[in-house]
PDB file of C-alpha atoms in Angstrom:
ATOM      1  CA  UNK A   1     -36.176   3.245  -1.396  1.00 96.00           C
ATOM      2  CA  UNK A   2     -34.319   0.094  -0.506  1.00 97.00           C
ATOM      3  CA  UNK A   3     -32.038  -0.099   2.847  1.00 97.00           C
ATOM      4  CA  UNK A   4     -29.661  -3.234   3.516  1.00 98.00           C
ATOM      5  CA  UNK A   5     -27.897  -4.926   6.399  1.00 98.00           C
ATOM      6  CA  UNK A   6     -25.353  -7.429   6.304  1.00 98.00           C
ATOM      7  CA  UNK A   7     -23.797 -10.120   8.388  1.00 98.00           C
ATOM      8  CA  UNK A   8     -21.720 -12.803   8.610  1.00 98.00           C
ATOM      9  CA  UNK A   9     -21.731 -16.519  10.136  1.00 98.00           C
ATOM     10  CA  UNK A  10     -19.491 -19.393   9.495  1.00 98.00           C
ATOM     11  CA  UNK A  11     -21.143 -23.008   8.758  1.00 98.00           C
ATOM     12  CA  UNK A  12     -20.253 -26.343   7.505  1.00 97.00           C
ATOM     13  CA  UNK A  13     -22.225 -28.414   5.188  1.00 96.00           C
ATOM     14  CA  UNK A  14     -22.449 -31.417   3.295  1.00 96.00           C
ATOM     15  CA  UNK A  15     -24.380 -31.284  -0.193  1.00 96.00           C
ATOM     16  CA  UNK A  16     -25.254 -35.122  -1.444  1.00 95.00           C
ATOM     17  CA  UNK A  17     -28.537 -36.493  -1.985  1.00 95.00           C
ATOM     18  CA  UNK A  18     -28.942 -39.675  -0.164  1.00 93.00           C
ATOM     19  CA  UNK A  19     -31.394 -41.180  -3.259  1.00 95.00           C
ATOM     20  CA  UNK A  20     -27.985 -40.832  -5.632  1.00 95.00           C
ATOM     21  CA  UNK A  21     -24.892 -42.620  -6.064  1.00 94.00           C
ATOM     22  CA  UNK A  22     -21.789 -41.462  -4.627  1.00 93.00           C
ATOM     23  CA  UNK A  23     -20.741 -41.141  -7.961  1.00 94.00           C
ATOM     24  CA  UNK A  24     -23.925 -39.052  -9.144  1.00 96.00           C
ATOM     25  CA  UNK A  25     -23.411 -36.989  -6.033  1.00 95.00           C
ATOM     26  CA  UNK A  26     -19.418 -36.087  -6.697  1.00 94.00           C
ATOM     27  CA  UNK A  27     -21.099 -35.253 -10.288  1.00 96.00           C
ATOM     28  CA  UNK A  28     -23.273 -33.027  -9.122  1.00 95.00           C
ATOM     29  CA  UNK A  29     -21.988 -31.597  -6.119  1.00 94.00           C
ATOM     30  CA  UNK A  30     -18.354 -31.967  -6.642  1.00 92.00           C
ATOM     31  CA  UNK A  31     -16.018 -31.659  -3.567  1.00 89.00           C
ATOM     32  CA  UNK A  32     -19.230 -30.450  -1.322  1.00 90.00           C
ATOM     33  CA  UNK A  33     -20.423 -34.247  -1.493  1.00 92.00           C
ATOM     34  CA  UNK A  34     -17.502 -35.413   0.324  1.00 88.00           C
ATOM     35  CA  UNK A  35     -18.975 -37.165   3.800  1.00 84.00           C
ATOM     36  CA  UNK A  36     -16.594 -35.275   5.842  1.00 84.00           C
ATOM     37  CA  UNK A  37     -18.406 -31.862   4.709  1.00 88.00           C
ATOM     38  CA  UNK A  38     -16.983 -28.481   4.382  1.00 92.00           C
ATOM     39  CA  UNK A  39     -17.505 -24.777   5.688  1.00 94.00           C
ATOM     40  CA  UNK A  40     -17.975 -21.559   4.366  1.00 96.00           C
ATOM     41  CA  UNK A  41     -17.881 -18.155   5.510  1.00 98.00           C
ATOM     42  CA  UNK A  42     -21.414 -17.003   4.685  1.00 98.00           C
ATOM     43  CA  UNK A  43     -22.403 -13.209   4.225  1.00 98.00           C
ATOM     44  CA  UNK A  44     -25.908 -12.282   4.345  1.00 98.00           C
ATOM     45  CA  UNK A  45     -27.170  -9.305   3.225  1.00 98.00           C
ATOM     46  CA  UNK A  46     -31.240  -8.271   3.614  1.00 98.00           C
ATOM     47  CA  UNK A  47     -32.733  -5.768   1.838  1.00 98.00           C
ATOM     48  CA  UNK A  48     -36.004  -4.209   3.029  1.00 98.00           C
ATOM     49  CA  UNK A  49     -37.833  -1.396   0.572  1.00 97.00           C
ATOM     50  CA  UNK A  50     -40.587   1.327   1.581  1.00 96.00           C
ATOM     51  CA  UNK A  51     -40.858   4.774   2.075  1.00 95.00           C
ATOM     52  CA  UNK A  52     -39.515   6.712   5.094  1.00 96.00           C
ATOM     53  CA  UNK A  53     -41.510   7.450   7.735  1.00 95.00           C
ATOM     54  CA  UNK A  54     -42.286  11.453   7.869  1.00 95.00           C
ATOM     55  CA  UNK A  55     -41.533  11.340  11.792  1.00 95.00           C
ATOM     56  CA  UNK A  56     -38.354   9.327  11.787  1.00 94.00           C
ATOM     57  CA  UNK A  57     -36.898   9.706   8.409  1.00 95.00           C
ATOM     58  CA  UNK A  58     -36.362   6.031   8.252  1.00 96.00           C
ATOM     59  CA  UNK A  59     -37.842   3.192   6.320  1.00 96.00           C
ATOM     60  CA  UNK A  60     -37.002   0.595   9.317  1.00 97.00           C
ATOM     61  CA  UNK A  61     -34.616   0.879  12.257  1.00 96.00           C
ATOM     62  CA  UNK A  62     -31.536  -0.893  11.470  1.00 96.00           C
ATOM     63  CA  UNK A  63     -30.514  -1.762  14.785  1.00 97.00           C
ATOM     64  CA  UNK A  64     -33.685  -3.806  15.279  1.00 97.00           C
ATOM     65  CA  UNK A  65     -33.016  -5.603  11.778  1.00 98.00           C
ATOM     66  CA  UNK A  66     -29.778  -6.615  12.924  1.00 98.00           C
ATOM     67  CA  UNK A  67     -31.332  -8.003  15.907  1.00 98.00           C
ATOM     68  CA  UNK A  68     -34.215 -10.198  13.842  1.00 98.00           C
ATOM     69  CA  UNK A  69     -30.857 -11.003  11.624  1.00 98.00           C
ATOM     70  CA  UNK A  70     -29.065 -12.256  14.764  1.00 98.00           C
ATOM     71  CA  UNK A  71     -31.620 -13.948  16.299  1.00 98.00           C
ATOM     72  CA  UNK A  72     -33.211 -15.747  13.230  1.00 98.00           C
ATOM     73  CA  UNK A  73     -30.057 -16.705  11.426  1.00 98.00           C
ATOM     74  CA  UNK A  74     -26.705 -15.794  12.837  1.00 98.00           C
ATOM     75  CA  UNK A  75     -27.106 -16.983  16.309  1.00 98.00           C
ATOM     76  CA  UNK A  76     -29.050 -20.563  15.133  1.00 98.00           C
ATOM     77  CA  UNK A  77     -26.218 -21.224  12.185  1.00 98.00           C
ATOM     78  CA  UNK A  78     -23.308 -19.787  13.220  1.00 98.00           C
ATOM     79  CA  UNK A  79     -20.204 -22.319  13.825  1.00 98.00           C
ATOM     80  CA  UNK A  80     -22.954 -25.063  13.306  1.00 98.00           C
ATOM     81  CA  UNK A  81     -22.944 -28.017  10.723  1.00 97.00           C
ATOM     82  CA  UNK A  82     -25.813 -27.492   8.867  1.00 98.00           C
ATOM     83  CA  UNK A  83     -26.872 -30.697   8.143  1.00 97.00           C
ATOM     84  CA  UNK A  84     -26.984 -32.152  11.491  1.00 96.00           C
ATOM     85  CA  UNK A  85     -27.301 -29.223  13.469  1.00 98.00           C
ATOM     86  CA  UNK A  86     -30.020 -26.471  11.868  1.00 98.00           C
ATOM     87  CA  UNK A  87     -33.583 -27.905  10.827  1.00 97.00           C
ATOM     88  CA  UNK A  88     -35.062 -28.387   7.994  1.00 98.00           C
ATOM     89  CA  UNK A  89     -31.219 -29.209   6.595  1.00 98.00           C
ATOM     90  CA  UNK A  90     -31.360 -32.790   8.531  1.00 95.00           C
ATOM     91  CA  UNK A  91     -33.789 -33.154   5.311  1.00 96.00           C
ATOM     92  CA  UNK A  92     -33.273 -30.523   2.721  1.00 97.00           C
ATOM     93  CA  UNK A  93     -29.746 -30.197   0.960  1.00 97.00           C
ATOM     94  CA  UNK A  94     -28.216 -27.249   2.211  1.00 97.00           C
ATOM     95  CA  UNK A  95     -27.183 -25.732  -0.883  1.00 97.00           C
ATOM     96  CA  UNK A  96     -26.899 -22.122  -1.222  1.00 97.00           C
ATOM     97  CA  UNK A  97     -30.349 -21.678  -3.032  1.00 98.00           C
ATOM     98  CA  UNK A  98     -32.117 -23.610  -0.106  1.00 98.00           C
ATOM     99  CA  UNK A  99     -30.122 -21.572   2.500  1.00 98.00           C
ATOM    100  CA  UNK A 100     -30.994 -18.728   1.144  1.00 98.00           C
ATOM    101  CA  UNK A 101     -34.970 -19.651   1.136  1.00 98.00           C
ATOM    102  CA  UNK A 102     -34.895 -20.970   4.460  1.00 98.00           C
ATOM    103  CA  UNK A 103     -33.238 -17.481   5.910  1.00 98.00           C
ATOM    104  CA  UNK A 104     -36.141 -15.722   3.673  1.00 98.00           C
ATOM    105  CA  UNK A 105     -38.664 -18.020   5.599  1.00 98.00           C
ATOM    106  CA  UNK A 106     -37.314 -17.005   8.940  1.00 98.00           C
ATOM    107  CA  UNK A 107     -37.123 -13.426   8.038  1.00 98.00           C
ATOM    108  CA  UNK A 108     -40.405 -12.857   6.420  1.00 97.00           C
ATOM    109  CA  UNK A 109     -42.783 -12.941   9.283  1.00 97.00           C
ATOM    110  CA  UNK A 110     -41.374  -9.918  10.373  1.00 97.00           C
ATOM    111  CA  UNK A 111     -41.770  -7.623   7.837  1.00 96.00           C
ATOM    112  CA  UNK A 112     -45.720  -8.541   7.357  1.00 93.00           C
ATOM    113  CA  UNK A 113     -47.011  -5.133   8.843  1.00 91.00           C
ATOM    114  CA  UNK A 114     -45.337  -1.752   8.916  1.00 88.00           C
ATOM    115  CA  UNK A 115     -43.752   0.574   6.412  1.00 89.00           C
ATOM    116  CA  UNK A 116     -40.913  -1.951   5.517  1.00 96.00           C
ATOM    117  CA  UNK A 117     -41.188  -5.112   3.646  1.00 96.00           C
ATOM    118  CA  UNK A 118     -38.514  -7.485   2.829  1.00 98.00           C
ATOM    119  CA  UNK A 119     -37.234  -7.088  -0.489  1.00 98.00           C
ATOM    120  CA  UNK A 120     -34.262  -9.298  -0.763  1.00 98.00           C
ATOM    121  CA  UNK A 121     -32.199 -12.019   0.882  1.00 98.00           C
ATOM    122  CA  UNK A 122     -28.460 -12.300  -0.614  1.00 98.00           C
ATOM    123  CA  UNK A 123     -26.224 -14.977   0.591  1.00 98.00           C
ATOM    124  CA  UNK A 124     -22.639 -15.230  -0.587  1.00 98.00           C
ATOM    125  CA  UNK A 125     -21.232 -18.434  -0.082  1.00 96.00           C
ATOM    126  CA  UNK A 126     -17.796 -17.294  -1.506  1.00 95.00           C
ATOM    127  CA  UNK A 127     -16.606 -13.720  -2.744  1.00 94.00           C
ATOM    128  CA  UNK A 128     -17.464 -14.720  -6.245  1.00 96.00           C
ATOM    129  CA  UNK A 129     -20.910 -16.459  -5.729  1.00 96.00           C
ATOM    130  CA  UNK A 130     -24.394 -15.832  -4.205  1.00 98.00           C
ATOM    131  CA  UNK A 131     -27.858 -16.413  -4.421  1.00 98.00           C
ATOM    132  CA  UNK A 132     -30.521 -13.761  -4.214  1.00 98.00           C
ATOM    133  CA  UNK A 133     -34.199 -14.339  -3.231  1.00 98.00           C
ATOM    134  CA  UNK A 134     -36.834 -11.938  -3.747  1.00 97.00           C
ATOM    135  CA  UNK A 135     -39.785 -13.959  -2.776  1.00 87.00           C
ATOM    136  CA  UNK A 136     -43.109 -14.670  -4.479  1.00 78.00           C
TER     137      UNK A 136
END
């Protein structure tokens, strides 16, 4: 069984590789390579899998999941410029792929024991585009 929780946060970023020329960055990242950066209203979905506890009927307390998501992701990233205010994005290009991996890394330690396991992290950059990671 899988349960999910959503959260939203707004953040700005610049996608550019300092080892590439301005032209190469523009070709790869388009407007996202602009030195002024731009922002998104990200939607985060976190899914846990497991079997419901016979005593509670729950896989995991969704209020607790919300608290973890807020503490580990939303509070440190909301209304921040990822490149300048949120490690590791001072050295890692903050593509949605890398953002999704970083969120997984922040959440995974909370689900190493107990009934619930981290199943997927999905980050919507826009209504039409998202990245989903299911770990390894």
